[in-house]
Amino acid sequence: MEKLKRVLAIHDLSGFGKCSLTVALPVISVAGIECTCMPTAVLSTHTGGFTGYTFRDLSEDMYPMAKHWDSLGLDFDAIYVGYLGSSSQAKLVEDIIKLLKDEKTLVIIDPVMADNGEYYKGLNQDMCKGFLGICEFADIITPNFTEATLLLGEKYIEPPYTYDYVEGLLKRLSGLGPSKVVLTGVSFTDGEVGAASYDKETNEIHYASTTRTPGSYHGTGDLFTSAFSSAMIRGITIDKSIKIAVDIVKSSTDLTYKRGTPTNYGVDFESTLPQFIMDIQNNLNK
Ligand code: PXL
């Protein structure tokens, strides 16, 4: 029987307000992959749409955790990096990648720092510099348009976009180091949204799109990259992996909208997981 795949997820743990590890752990687990968790910080809630949250930086524990896992002889099929507790953690992440990565480890970096043209609360260009420094160690990066333009030092442009602009961005982002780039929030018309992927080696570009759910939701980037990474680690091709990820985000935002769940609570992805498992199963080895 095939060995159980294992991913290391490096993200914050926000106790309430689904994002980061509280999304990555369930999504990766139901995809049939073991998820090892390295919290970068522990917060009472995420920082979007809440005030008064607690925040404990776990920088001191991160490298010792990695050293312990290394001493146990653990190997990782993927390392998935998301929200960092501080910009100086980028250097720690670089050291952790160097310690734990082997020939088969897929390094996926989601440069979580901004959305809708603005940095998340408390973040600035230092975080951008931090992510730029580790992009060269990534096999795949998964920015939204705000993060993509920050990384490239370009001006943020509101959607809708043109194919020329999207494809140019994908190619310029691949110049930062990764062999594959996935852009989220790709929208060519008002009513539709999705993702695009670029493979520098094959020069292939793929798109996946769906109808846009009214409103703006928190934690959708984390849900997208958790689902996308899971599909890739299970060996599903990149075009099908972005489609699976777009679909789980769409069904989760639809449920959140229909229930009227406050958007800062994160998206109601829980009851979409059975369909996600079927999507993974139906695309294996195809
Ligand atoms: O979903 C991105 C994210 C993750 N983690 C924390 C955040 C945010 C966005 O604001 O605050 C702690």
PDB file of C-alpha atoms and ligand atoms in Angstrom:
ATOM      1  CA  MET A   1       0.000   0.000   0.000  1.00  0.00           C
ATOM      2  CA  GLU A   2       1.213   3.533  -0.782  1.00  0.00           C
ATOM      3  CA  LYS A   3       2.812   5.352   2.149  1.00  0.00           C
ATOM      4  CA  LEU A   4       0.687   8.064   3.786  1.00  0.00           C
ATOM      5  CA  LYS A   5       1.716  11.486   2.423  1.00  0.00           C
ATOM      6  CA  ARG A   6       2.711  14.120   4.958  1.00  0.00           C
ATOM      7  CA  VAL A   7       2.618  17.922   4.706  1.00  0.00           C
ATOM      8  CA  LEU A   8       4.063  20.476   7.094  1.00  0.00           C
ATOM      9  CA  ALA A   9       1.730  23.475   7.388  1.00  0.00           C
ATOM     10  CA  ILE A  10       3.444  26.630   8.698  1.00  0.00           C
ATOM     11  CA  HIS A  11       0.701  29.156   9.572  1.00  0.00           C
ATOM     12  CA  ASP A  12      -0.755  30.985  12.562  1.00  0.00           C
ATOM     13  CA  LEU A  13      -3.375  29.379  14.794  1.00  0.00           C
ATOM     14  CA  SER A  14      -6.269  31.822  15.147  1.00  0.00           C
ATOM     15  CA  GLY A  15      -8.626  30.230  17.680  1.00  0.00           C
ATOM     16  CA  PHE A  16     -11.769  31.817  16.258  1.00  0.00           C
ATOM     17  CA  GLY A  17     -12.437  33.073  12.717  1.00  0.00           C
ATOM     18  CA  LYS A  18     -11.671  30.220  10.357  1.00  0.00           C
ATOM     19  CA  CYS A  19      -8.373  30.761   8.502  1.00  0.00           C
ATOM     20  CA  SER A  20      -4.794  29.472   8.452  1.00  0.00           C
ATOM     21  CA  LEU A  21      -4.318  26.287  10.518  1.00  0.00           C
ATOM     22  CA  THR A  22      -7.997  25.904  11.479  1.00  0.00           C
ATOM     23  CA  VAL A  23      -8.676  25.554   7.744  1.00  0.00           C
ATOM     24  CA  ALA A  24      -5.462  23.871   6.561  1.00  0.00           C
ATOM     25  CA  LEU A  25      -5.601  21.018   9.108  1.00  0.00           C
ATOM     26  CA  PRO A  26      -9.160  19.790   8.368  1.00  0.00           C
ATOM     27  CA  VAL A  27      -8.881  20.274   4.598  1.00  0.00           C
ATOM     28  CA  ILE A  28      -5.523  18.507   4.267  1.00  0.00           C
ATOM     29  CA  SER A  29      -6.648  15.678   6.585  1.00  0.00           C
ATOM     30  CA  VAL A  30      -9.855  14.919   4.689  1.00  0.00           C
ATOM     31  CA  ALA A  31      -7.796  14.847   1.479  1.00  0.00           C
ATOM     32  CA  GLY A  32      -6.084  11.789   2.961  1.00  0.00           C
ATOM     33  CA  ILE A  33      -2.834  13.559   3.849  1.00  0.00           C
ATOM     34  CA  GLU A  34      -1.196  13.769   7.280  1.00  0.00           C
ATOM     35  CA  CYS A  35      -0.854  17.400   8.379  1.00  0.00           C
ATOM     36  CA  THR A  36       1.977  18.350  10.732  1.00  0.00           C
ATOM     37  CA  CYS A  37       1.296  21.791  12.213  1.00  0.00           C
ATOM     38  CA  MET A  38       3.831  24.508  12.996  1.00  0.00           C
ATOM     39  CA  PRO A  39       1.986  27.526  14.442  1.00  0.00           C
ATOM     40  CA  THR A  40       3.828  30.801  13.737  1.00  0.00           C
ATOM     41  CA  ALA A  41       1.684  32.651  16.280  1.00  0.00           C
ATOM     42  CA  VAL A  42      -1.380  31.990  18.425  1.00  0.00           C
ATOM     43  CA  LEU A  43      -4.190  34.556  18.281  1.00  0.00           C
ATOM     44  CA  SER A  44      -7.676  34.621  19.805  1.00  0.00           C
ATOM     45  CA  THR A  45      -9.036  35.647  16.373  1.00  0.00           C
ATOM     46  CA  HIS A  46      -7.474  36.602  13.054  1.00  0.00           C
ATOM     47  CA  THR A  47      -6.778  40.303  12.569  1.00  0.00           C
ATOM     48  CA  GLY A  48      -9.417  41.063   9.898  1.00  0.00           C
ATOM     49  CA  GLY A  49     -12.672  42.529  11.181  1.00  0.00           C
ATOM     50  CA  PHE A  50     -11.931  42.022  14.902  1.00  0.00           C
ATOM     51  CA  THR A  51     -10.347  44.272  17.519  1.00  0.00           C
ATOM     52  CA  GLY A  52      -8.875  43.360  20.907  1.00  0.00           C
ATOM     53  CA  TYR A  53      -7.404  40.036  19.809  1.00  0.00           C
ATOM     54  CA  THR A  54      -4.546  38.367  21.672  1.00  0.00           C
ATOM     55  CA  PHE A  55      -1.345  37.642  19.745  1.00  0.00           C
ATOM     56  CA  ARG A  56       1.552  35.437  20.863  1.00  0.00           C
ATOM     57  CA  ASP A  57       4.536  35.137  18.552  1.00  0.00           C
ATOM     58  CA  LEU A  58       6.013  31.617  18.470  1.00  0.00           C
ATOM     59  CA  SER A  59       9.271  32.433  16.629  1.00  0.00           C
ATOM     60  CA  GLU A  60      11.341  30.915  19.436  1.00  0.00           C
ATOM     61  CA  ASP A  61       9.690  27.525  19.067  1.00  0.00           C
ATOM     62  CA  MET A  62       9.726  27.192  15.284  1.00  0.00           C
ATOM     63  CA  TYR A  63      13.271  26.009  14.550  1.00  0.00           C
ATOM     64  CA  PRO A  64      13.430  23.741  17.658  1.00  0.00           C
ATOM     65  CA  MET A  65      10.165  22.091  16.485  1.00  0.00           C
ATOM     66  CA  ALA A  66      11.717  21.444  13.068  1.00  0.00           C
ATOM     67  CA  LYS A  67      14.924  20.106  14.683  1.00  0.00           C
ATOM     68  CA  HIS A  68      12.863  17.710  16.803  1.00  0.00           C
ATOM     69  CA  TRP A  69      10.961  16.385  13.765  1.00  0.00           C
ATOM     70  CA  ASP A  70      14.245  16.023  11.904  1.00  0.00           C
ATOM     71  CA  SER A  71      15.683  14.015  14.832  1.00  0.00           C
ATOM     72  CA  LEU A  72      12.666  11.689  14.558  1.00  0.00           C
ATOM     73  CA  GLY A  73      13.564  11.062  10.913  1.00  0.00           C
ATOM     74  CA  LEU A  74      10.279  12.530   9.635  1.00  0.00           C
ATOM     75  CA  ASP A  75      10.175  13.427   5.956  1.00  0.00           C
ATOM     76  CA  PHE A  76       7.681  15.706   4.264  1.00  0.00           C
ATOM     77  CA  ASP A  77       5.992  15.441   0.870  1.00  0.00           C
ATOM     78  CA  ALA A  78       5.241  19.152   1.041  1.00  0.00           C
ATOM     79  CA  ILE A  79       5.901  22.246   3.108  1.00  0.00           C
ATOM     80  CA  TYR A  80       3.039  24.740   2.900  1.00  0.00           C
ATOM     81  CA  VAL A  81       3.815  28.224   4.238  1.00  0.00           C
ATOM     82  CA  GLY A  82       1.120  30.826   4.958  1.00  0.00           C
ATOM     83  CA  TYR A  83       0.679  33.666   7.483  1.00  0.00           C
ATOM     84  CA  LEU A  84       3.830  34.538   9.413  1.00  0.00           C
ATOM     85  CA  GLY A  85       3.781  36.062  12.903  1.00  0.00           C
ATOM     86  CA  SER A  86       6.498  38.572  11.950  1.00  0.00           C
ATOM     87  CA  SER A  87       8.642  39.395   8.921  1.00  0.00           C
ATOM     88  CA  SER A  88      11.747  38.002  10.677  1.00  0.00           C
ATOM     89  CA  GLN A  89      10.103  34.553  10.591  1.00  0.00           C
ATOM     90  CA  ALA A  90      10.826  34.436   6.844  1.00  0.00           C
ATOM     91  CA  LYS A  91      14.488  33.705   7.635  1.00  0.00           C
ATOM     92  CA  LEU A  92      13.380  30.988  10.084  1.00  0.00           C
ATOM     93  CA  VAL A  93      11.149  29.482   7.375  1.00  0.00           C
ATOM     94  CA  GLU A  94      14.132  29.472   4.990  1.00  0.00           C
ATOM     95  CA  ASP A  95      16.211  27.563   7.581  1.00  0.00           C
ATOM     96  CA  ILE A  96      13.342  25.147   8.246  1.00  0.00           C
ATOM     97  CA  ILE A  97      12.920  24.464   4.509  1.00  0.00           C
ATOM     98  CA  LYS A  98      16.678  23.829   4.215  1.00  0.00           C
ATOM     99  CA  LEU A  99      16.561  21.433   7.181  1.00  0.00           C
ATOM    100  CA  LEU A 100      13.457  19.431   6.275  1.00  0.00           C
ATOM    101  CA  LYS A 101      13.222  19.509   2.475  1.00  0.00           C
ATOM    102  CA  ASP A 102      14.417  16.534   0.426  1.00  0.00           C
ATOM    103  CA  GLU A 103      14.262  15.805  -3.339  1.00  0.00           C
ATOM    104  CA  LYS A 104      10.546  14.996  -3.275  1.00  0.00           C
ATOM    105  CA  THR A 105       9.348  17.847  -1.019  1.00  0.00           C
ATOM    106  CA  LEU A 106       7.031  20.289  -2.805  1.00  0.00           C
ATOM    107  CA  VAL A 107       7.428  23.773  -1.296  1.00  0.00           C
ATOM    108  CA  ILE A 108       4.243  25.838  -1.606  1.00  0.00           C
ATOM    109  CA  ILE A 109       4.358  29.421  -0.366  1.00  0.00           C
ATOM    110  CA  ASP A 110       1.232  31.525  -0.031  1.00  0.00           C
ATOM    111  CA  PRO A 111       2.572  35.052   0.596  1.00  0.00           C
ATOM    112  CA  VAL A 112      -0.309  35.908   2.947  1.00  0.00           C
ATOM    113  CA  MET A 113      -0.036  39.641   3.663  1.00  0.00           C
ATOM    114  CA  ALA A 114      -2.687  41.673   1.849  1.00  0.00           C
ATOM    115  CA  ASP A 115      -5.990  41.778  -0.030  1.00  0.00           C
ATOM    116  CA  ASN A 116      -8.156  44.334  -1.862  1.00  0.00           C
ATOM    117  CA  GLY A 117      -5.171  46.606  -2.437  1.00  0.00           C
ATOM    118  CA  GLU A 118      -4.155  46.812   1.262  1.00  0.00           C
ATOM    119  CA  TYR A 119      -1.841  45.102   3.721  1.00  0.00           C
ATOM    120  CA  TYR A 120      -3.538  43.149   6.529  1.00  0.00           C
ATOM    121  CA  LYS A 121      -3.562  44.886   9.906  1.00  0.00           C
ATOM    122  CA  GLY A 122      -0.090  45.371  11.392  1.00  0.00           C
ATOM    123  CA  LEU A 123       1.775  44.345   8.214  1.00  0.00           C
ATOM    124  CA  ASN A 124       3.915  46.471   5.903  1.00  0.00           C
ATOM    125  CA  GLN A 125       6.647  46.232   3.265  1.00  0.00           C
ATOM    126  CA  ASP A 126       8.891  44.303   5.697  1.00  0.00           C
ATOM    127  CA  MET A 127       6.578  41.313   5.319  1.00  0.00           C
ATOM    128  CA  CYS A 128       6.767  41.705   1.539  1.00  0.00           C
ATOM    129  CA  LYS A 129      10.591  41.697   1.716  1.00  0.00           C
ATOM    130  CA  GLY A 130      10.417  38.613   3.938  1.00  0.00           C
ATOM    131  CA  PHE A 131       8.246  36.718   1.451  1.00  0.00           C
ATOM    132  CA  LEU A 132      10.383  37.878  -1.495  1.00  0.00           C
ATOM    133  CA  GLY A 133      13.385  36.347   0.261  1.00  0.00           C
ATOM    134  CA  ILE A 134      11.751  32.923   0.488  1.00  0.00           C
ATOM    135  CA  CYS A 135       9.959  32.869  -2.896  1.00  0.00           C
ATOM    136  CA  GLU A 136      13.162  31.557  -4.456  1.00  0.00           C
ATOM    137  CA  PHE A 137      12.828  28.404  -2.305  1.00  0.00           C
ATOM    138  CA  ALA A 138       9.244  27.815  -3.470  1.00  0.00           C
ATOM    139  CA  ASP A 139       8.159  25.366  -6.146  1.00  0.00           C
ATOM    140  CA  ILE A 140       4.750  27.043  -6.235  1.00  0.00           C
ATOM    141  CA  ILE A 141       3.480  30.425  -4.981  1.00  0.00           C
ATOM    142  CA  THR A 142      -0.227  31.276  -4.676  1.00  0.00           C
ATOM    143  CA  PRO A 143      -0.695  35.059  -4.282  1.00  0.00           C
ATOM    144  CA  ASN A 144      -3.860  37.069  -4.825  1.00  0.00           C
ATOM    145  CA  PHE A 145      -3.565  40.167  -7.058  1.00  0.00           C
ATOM    146  CA  THR A 146      -2.705  42.504  -4.176  1.00  0.00           C
ATOM    147  CA  GLU A 147       0.100  40.217  -3.014  1.00  0.00           C
ATOM    148  CA  ALA A 148       1.280  39.655  -6.583  1.00  0.00           C
ATOM    149  CA  THR A 149       1.610  43.378  -7.302  1.00  0.00           C
ATOM    150  CA  LEU A 150       3.323  44.029  -3.938  1.00  0.00           C
ATOM    151  CA  LEU A 151       5.856  41.260  -4.640  1.00  0.00           C
ATOM    152  CA  LEU A 152       6.548  42.720  -8.083  1.00  0.00           C
ATOM    153  CA  GLY A 153       6.612  46.347  -6.911  1.00  0.00           C
ATOM    154  CA  GLU A 154       3.757  47.156  -9.303  1.00  0.00           C
ATOM    155  CA  LYS A 155       0.630  49.234  -8.790  1.00  0.00           C
ATOM    156  CA  TYR A 156      -2.481  47.304  -7.655  1.00  0.00           C
ATOM    157  CA  ILE A 157      -5.246  47.304 -10.239  1.00  0.00           C
ATOM    158  CA  GLU A 158      -8.910  46.526  -9.464  1.00  0.00           C
ATOM    159  CA  PRO A 159     -10.661  43.729 -11.410  1.00  0.00           C
ATOM    160  CA  PRO A 160     -11.894  42.963 -14.042  1.00  0.00           C
ATOM    161  CA  TYR A 161      -8.603  42.085 -15.757  1.00  0.00           C
ATOM    162  CA  THR A 162      -7.490  41.242 -19.290  1.00  0.00           C
ATOM    163  CA  TYR A 163      -5.879  37.933 -20.319  1.00  0.00           C
ATOM    164  CA  ASP A 164      -2.740  39.861 -21.321  1.00  0.00           C
ATOM    165  CA  TYR A 165      -2.408  41.422 -17.880  1.00  0.00           C
ATOM    166  CA  VAL A 166      -3.004  38.124 -16.023  1.00  0.00           C
ATOM    167  CA  GLU A 167      -0.577  36.167 -18.179  1.00  0.00           C
ATOM    168  CA  GLY A 168       2.070  38.878 -17.889  1.00  0.00           C
ATOM    169  CA  LEU A 169       1.734  38.870 -14.084  1.00  0.00           C
ATOM    170  CA  LEU A 170       2.003  35.056 -13.947  1.00  0.00           C
ATOM    171  CA  LYS A 171       5.214  35.144 -15.979  1.00  0.00           C
ATOM    172  CA  ARG A 172       6.759  38.027 -14.023  1.00  0.00           C
ATOM    173  CA  LEU A 173       5.956  36.212 -10.748  1.00  0.00           C
ATOM    174  CA  SER A 174       7.708  33.074 -11.968  1.00  0.00           C
ATOM    175  CA  GLY A 175      10.813  35.280 -12.314  1.00  0.00           C
ATOM    176  CA  LEU A 176      10.875  35.476  -8.483  1.00  0.00           C
ATOM    177  CA  GLY A 177      11.928  31.819  -8.329  1.00  0.00           C
ATOM    178  CA  PRO A 178       9.018  29.344  -8.328  1.00  0.00           C
ATOM    179  CA  SER A 179       8.554  27.033 -11.306  1.00  0.00           C
ATOM    180  CA  LYS A 180       4.763  27.283 -10.964  1.00  0.00           C
ATOM    181  CA  VAL A 181       2.564  30.239 -10.082  1.00  0.00           C
ATOM    182  CA  VAL A 182      -1.110  30.240  -9.144  1.00  0.00           C
ATOM    183  CA  LEU A 183      -2.975  33.567  -9.028  1.00  0.00           C
ATOM    184  CA  THR A 184      -6.270  33.800  -7.120  1.00  0.00           C
ATOM    185  CA  GLY A 185      -9.022  36.371  -7.614  1.00  0.00           C
ATOM    186  CA  VAL A 186      -8.762  36.172 -11.407  1.00  0.00           C
ATOM    187  CA  SER A 187     -11.805  37.936 -12.817  1.00  0.00           C
ATOM    188  CA  PHE A 188     -12.469  38.919 -16.428  1.00  0.00           C
ATOM    189  CA  THR A 189     -16.086  40.019 -15.941  1.00  0.00           C
ATOM    190  CA  ASP A 190     -18.101  41.295 -12.946  1.00  0.00           C
ATOM    191  CA  GLY A 191     -20.070  38.116 -12.389  1.00  0.00           C
ATOM    192  CA  GLU A 192     -17.221  35.619 -12.391  1.00  0.00           C
ATOM    193  CA  VAL A 193     -14.046  34.834 -10.416  1.00  0.00           C
ATOM    194  CA  GLY A 194     -11.457  32.080 -10.272  1.00  0.00           C
ATOM    195  CA  ALA A 195      -7.774  31.226 -10.491  1.00  0.00           C
ATOM    196  CA  ALA A 196      -5.021  30.852 -13.087  1.00  0.00           C
ATOM    197  CA  SER A 197      -1.903  28.701 -13.105  1.00  0.00           C
ATOM    198  CA  TYR A 198       1.381  28.985 -15.007  1.00  0.00           C
ATOM    199  CA  ASP A 199       4.062  26.345 -15.391  1.00  0.00           C
ATOM    200  CA  LYS A 200       7.384  27.918 -16.368  1.00  0.00           C
ATOM    201  CA  GLU A 201       8.791  24.609 -17.634  1.00  0.00           C
ATOM    202  CA  THR A 202       5.946  23.766 -20.024  1.00  0.00           C
ATOM    203  CA  ASN A 203       4.796  27.384 -20.580  1.00  0.00           C
ATOM    204  CA  GLU A 204       1.210  26.160 -19.982  1.00  0.00           C
ATOM    205  CA  ILE A 205      -1.454  28.446 -18.539  1.00  0.00           C
ATOM    206  CA  HIS A 206      -4.757  27.138 -17.172  1.00  0.00           C
ATOM    207  CA  TYR A 207      -7.850  28.869 -15.867  1.00  0.00           C
ATOM    208  CA  ALA A 208     -10.667  27.775 -13.558  1.00  0.00           C
ATOM    209  CA  SER A 209     -13.627  30.023 -12.885  1.00  0.00           C
ATOM    210  CA  THR A 210     -17.054  30.116 -11.305  1.00  0.00           C
ATOM    211  CA  THR A 211     -19.851  32.599 -10.645  1.00  0.00           C
ATOM    212  CA  ARG A 212     -19.050  35.139  -7.942  1.00  0.00           C
ATOM    213  CA  THR A 213     -20.882  34.837  -4.593  1.00  0.00           C
ATOM    214  CA  PRO A 214     -22.096  38.304  -3.466  1.00  0.00           C
ATOM    215  CA  GLY A 215     -19.939  39.802  -0.694  1.00  0.00           C
ATOM    216  CA  SER A 216     -16.341  39.600   0.449  1.00  0.00           C
ATOM    217  CA  TYR A 217     -15.237  36.727   2.706  1.00  0.00           C
ATOM    218  CA  HIS A 218     -12.373  36.158   5.081  1.00  0.00           C
ATOM    219  CA  GLY A 219     -10.048  33.150   4.885  1.00  0.00           C
ATOM    220  CA  THR A 220     -10.899  32.161   1.313  1.00  0.00           C
ATOM    221  CA  GLY A 221      -7.232  32.379   0.267  1.00  0.00           C
ATOM    222  CA  ASP A 222      -6.279  29.902   2.991  1.00  0.00           C
ATOM    223  CA  LEU A 223      -9.110  27.566   1.969  1.00  0.00           C
ATOM    224  CA  PHE A 224      -8.060  27.824  -1.684  1.00  0.00           C
ATOM    225  CA  THR A 225      -4.379  27.071  -1.080  1.00  0.00           C
ATOM    226  CA  SER A 226      -5.134  24.275   1.434  1.00  0.00           C
ATOM    227  CA  ALA A 227      -7.410  22.544  -1.092  1.00  0.00           C
ATOM    228  CA  PHE A 228      -5.096  23.241  -4.037  1.00  0.00           C
ATOM    229  CA  SER A 229      -2.016  21.953  -2.151  1.00  0.00           C
ATOM    230  CA  SER A 230      -3.886  18.829  -1.055  1.00  0.00           C
ATOM    231  CA  ALA A 231      -4.885  18.019  -4.633  1.00  0.00           C
ATOM    232  CA  MET A 232      -1.322  18.607  -5.911  1.00  0.00           C
ATOM    233  CA  ILE A 233       0.178  16.431  -3.151  1.00  0.00           C
ATOM    234  CA  ARG A 234      -2.261  13.642  -4.089  1.00  0.00           C
ATOM    235  CA  GLY A 235      -0.735  13.819  -7.587  1.00  0.00           C
ATOM    236  CA  ILE A 236      -3.590  15.601  -9.358  1.00  0.00           C
ATOM    237  CA  THR A 237      -2.590  17.819 -12.315  1.00  0.00           C
ATOM    238  CA  ILE A 238      -2.389  21.587 -11.728  1.00  0.00           C
ATOM    239  CA  ASP A 239      -5.371  22.441 -13.991  1.00  0.00           C
ATOM    240  CA  LYS A 240      -7.638  20.035 -12.063  1.00  0.00           C
ATOM    241  CA  SER A 241      -6.157  21.124  -8.715  1.00  0.00           C
ATOM    242  CA  ILE A 242      -7.045  24.799  -9.280  1.00  0.00           C
ATOM    243  CA  LYS A 243     -10.551  23.728 -10.379  1.00  0.00           C
ATOM    244  CA  ILE A 244     -11.072  21.646  -7.207  1.00  0.00           C
ATOM    245  CA  ALA A 245      -9.881  24.603  -5.086  1.00  0.00           C
ATOM    246  CA  VAL A 246     -12.094  27.134  -6.900  1.00  0.00           C
ATOM    247  CA  ASP A 247     -15.077  24.815  -6.393  1.00  0.00           C
ATOM    248  CA  ILE A 248     -14.645  24.340  -2.619  1.00  0.00           C
ATOM    249  CA  VAL A 249     -14.245  28.111  -2.159  1.00  0.00           C
ATOM    250  CA  LYS A 250     -17.399  28.719  -4.239  1.00  0.00           C
ATOM    251  CA  SER A 251     -19.539  26.194  -2.338  1.00  0.00           C
ATOM    252  CA  SER A 252     -18.240  27.505   1.007  1.00  0.00           C
ATOM    253  CA  THR A 253     -18.901  31.177   0.225  1.00  0.00           C
ATOM    254  CA  ASP A 254     -22.371  30.240  -1.085  1.00  0.00           C
ATOM    255  CA  LEU A 255     -23.209  28.492   2.206  1.00  0.00           C
ATOM    256  CA  THR A 256     -21.825  31.412   4.234  1.00  0.00           C
ATOM    257  CA  TYR A 257     -23.927  33.826   2.186  1.00  0.00           C
ATOM    258  CA  LYS A 258     -27.129  31.752   2.413  1.00  0.00           C
ATOM    259  CA  ARG A 259     -26.780  31.311   6.177  1.00  0.00           C
ATOM    260  CA  GLY A 260     -25.906  34.961   6.722  1.00  0.00           C
ATOM    261  CA  THR A 261     -22.808  33.968   8.721  1.00  0.00           C
ATOM    262  CA  PRO A 262     -20.823  37.138   9.584  1.00  0.00           C
ATOM    263  CA  THR A 263     -18.047  37.344   6.984  1.00  0.00           C
ATOM    264  CA  ASN A 264     -15.300  37.860   9.596  1.00  0.00           C
ATOM    265  CA  TYR A 265     -16.147  34.427  11.087  1.00  0.00           C
ATOM    266  CA  GLY A 266     -14.500  32.780   8.061  1.00  0.00           C
ATOM    267  CA  VAL A 267     -16.300  30.683   5.463  1.00  0.00           C
ATOM    268  CA  ASP A 268     -18.573  27.734   6.279  1.00  0.00           C
ATOM    269  CA  PHE A 269     -16.471  25.081   4.563  1.00  0.00           C
ATOM    270  CA  GLU A 270     -17.334  22.199   6.911  1.00  0.00           C
ATOM    271  CA  SER A 271     -20.267  20.695   5.037  1.00  0.00           C
ATOM    272  CA  THR A 272     -18.515  21.106   1.675  1.00  0.00           C
ATOM    273  CA  LEU A 273     -15.821  18.607   2.701  1.00  0.00           C
ATOM    274  CA  PRO A 274     -17.693  15.454   1.516  1.00  0.00           C
ATOM    275  CA  GLN A 275     -17.893  16.921  -2.026  1.00  0.00           C
ATOM    276  CA  PHE A 276     -14.213  17.943  -1.802  1.00  0.00           C
ATOM    277  CA  ILE A 277     -13.262  14.360  -0.895  1.00  0.00           C
ATOM    278  CA  MET A 278     -15.240  13.117  -3.935  1.00  0.00           C
ATOM    279  CA  ASP A 279     -13.548  15.699  -6.178  1.00  0.00           C
ATOM    280  CA  ILE A 280     -10.145  14.478  -4.980  1.00  0.00           C
ATOM    281  CA  GLN A 281     -11.128  10.798  -5.445  1.00  0.00           C
ATOM    282  CA  ASN A 282     -12.573  11.390  -8.913  1.00  0.00           C
ATOM    283  CA  ASN A 283      -9.425  13.113 -10.160  1.00  0.00           C
ATOM    284  CA  LEU A 284      -6.794  10.691  -8.843  1.00  0.00           C
ATOM    285  CA  ASN A 285      -4.563   9.168 -11.558  1.00  0.00           C
ATOM    286  CA  LYS A 286      -6.537  10.804 -14.322  1.00  0.00           C
TER     287      LYS A 286
HETATM  288  O1  PXL B   1      -6.515  34.656   6.004  1.00  0.00           O
HETATM  289  C1  PXL B   1      -5.365  35.378   6.118  1.00  0.00           C
HETATM  290  C2  PXL B   1      -4.983  35.580   7.557  1.00  0.00           C
HETATM  291  C3  PXL B   1      -4.399  34.566   8.265  1.00  0.00           C
HETATM  292  N1  PXL B   1      -4.047  34.685   9.541  1.00  0.00           N
HETATM  293  C4  PXL B   1      -4.276  35.829  10.219  1.00  0.00           C
HETATM  294  C5  PXL B   1      -4.874  36.907   9.579  1.00  0.00           C
HETATM  295  C6  PXL B   1      -5.220  36.785   8.212  1.00  0.00           C
HETATM  296  C7  PXL B   1      -5.806  37.926   7.537  1.00  0.00           C
HETATM  297  O2  PXL B   1      -6.107  38.945   8.078  1.00  0.00           O
HETATM  298  O3  PXL B   1      -5.120  38.022  10.263  1.00  0.00           O
HETATM  299  C8  PXL B   1      -3.890  35.937  11.658  1.00  0.00           C
END
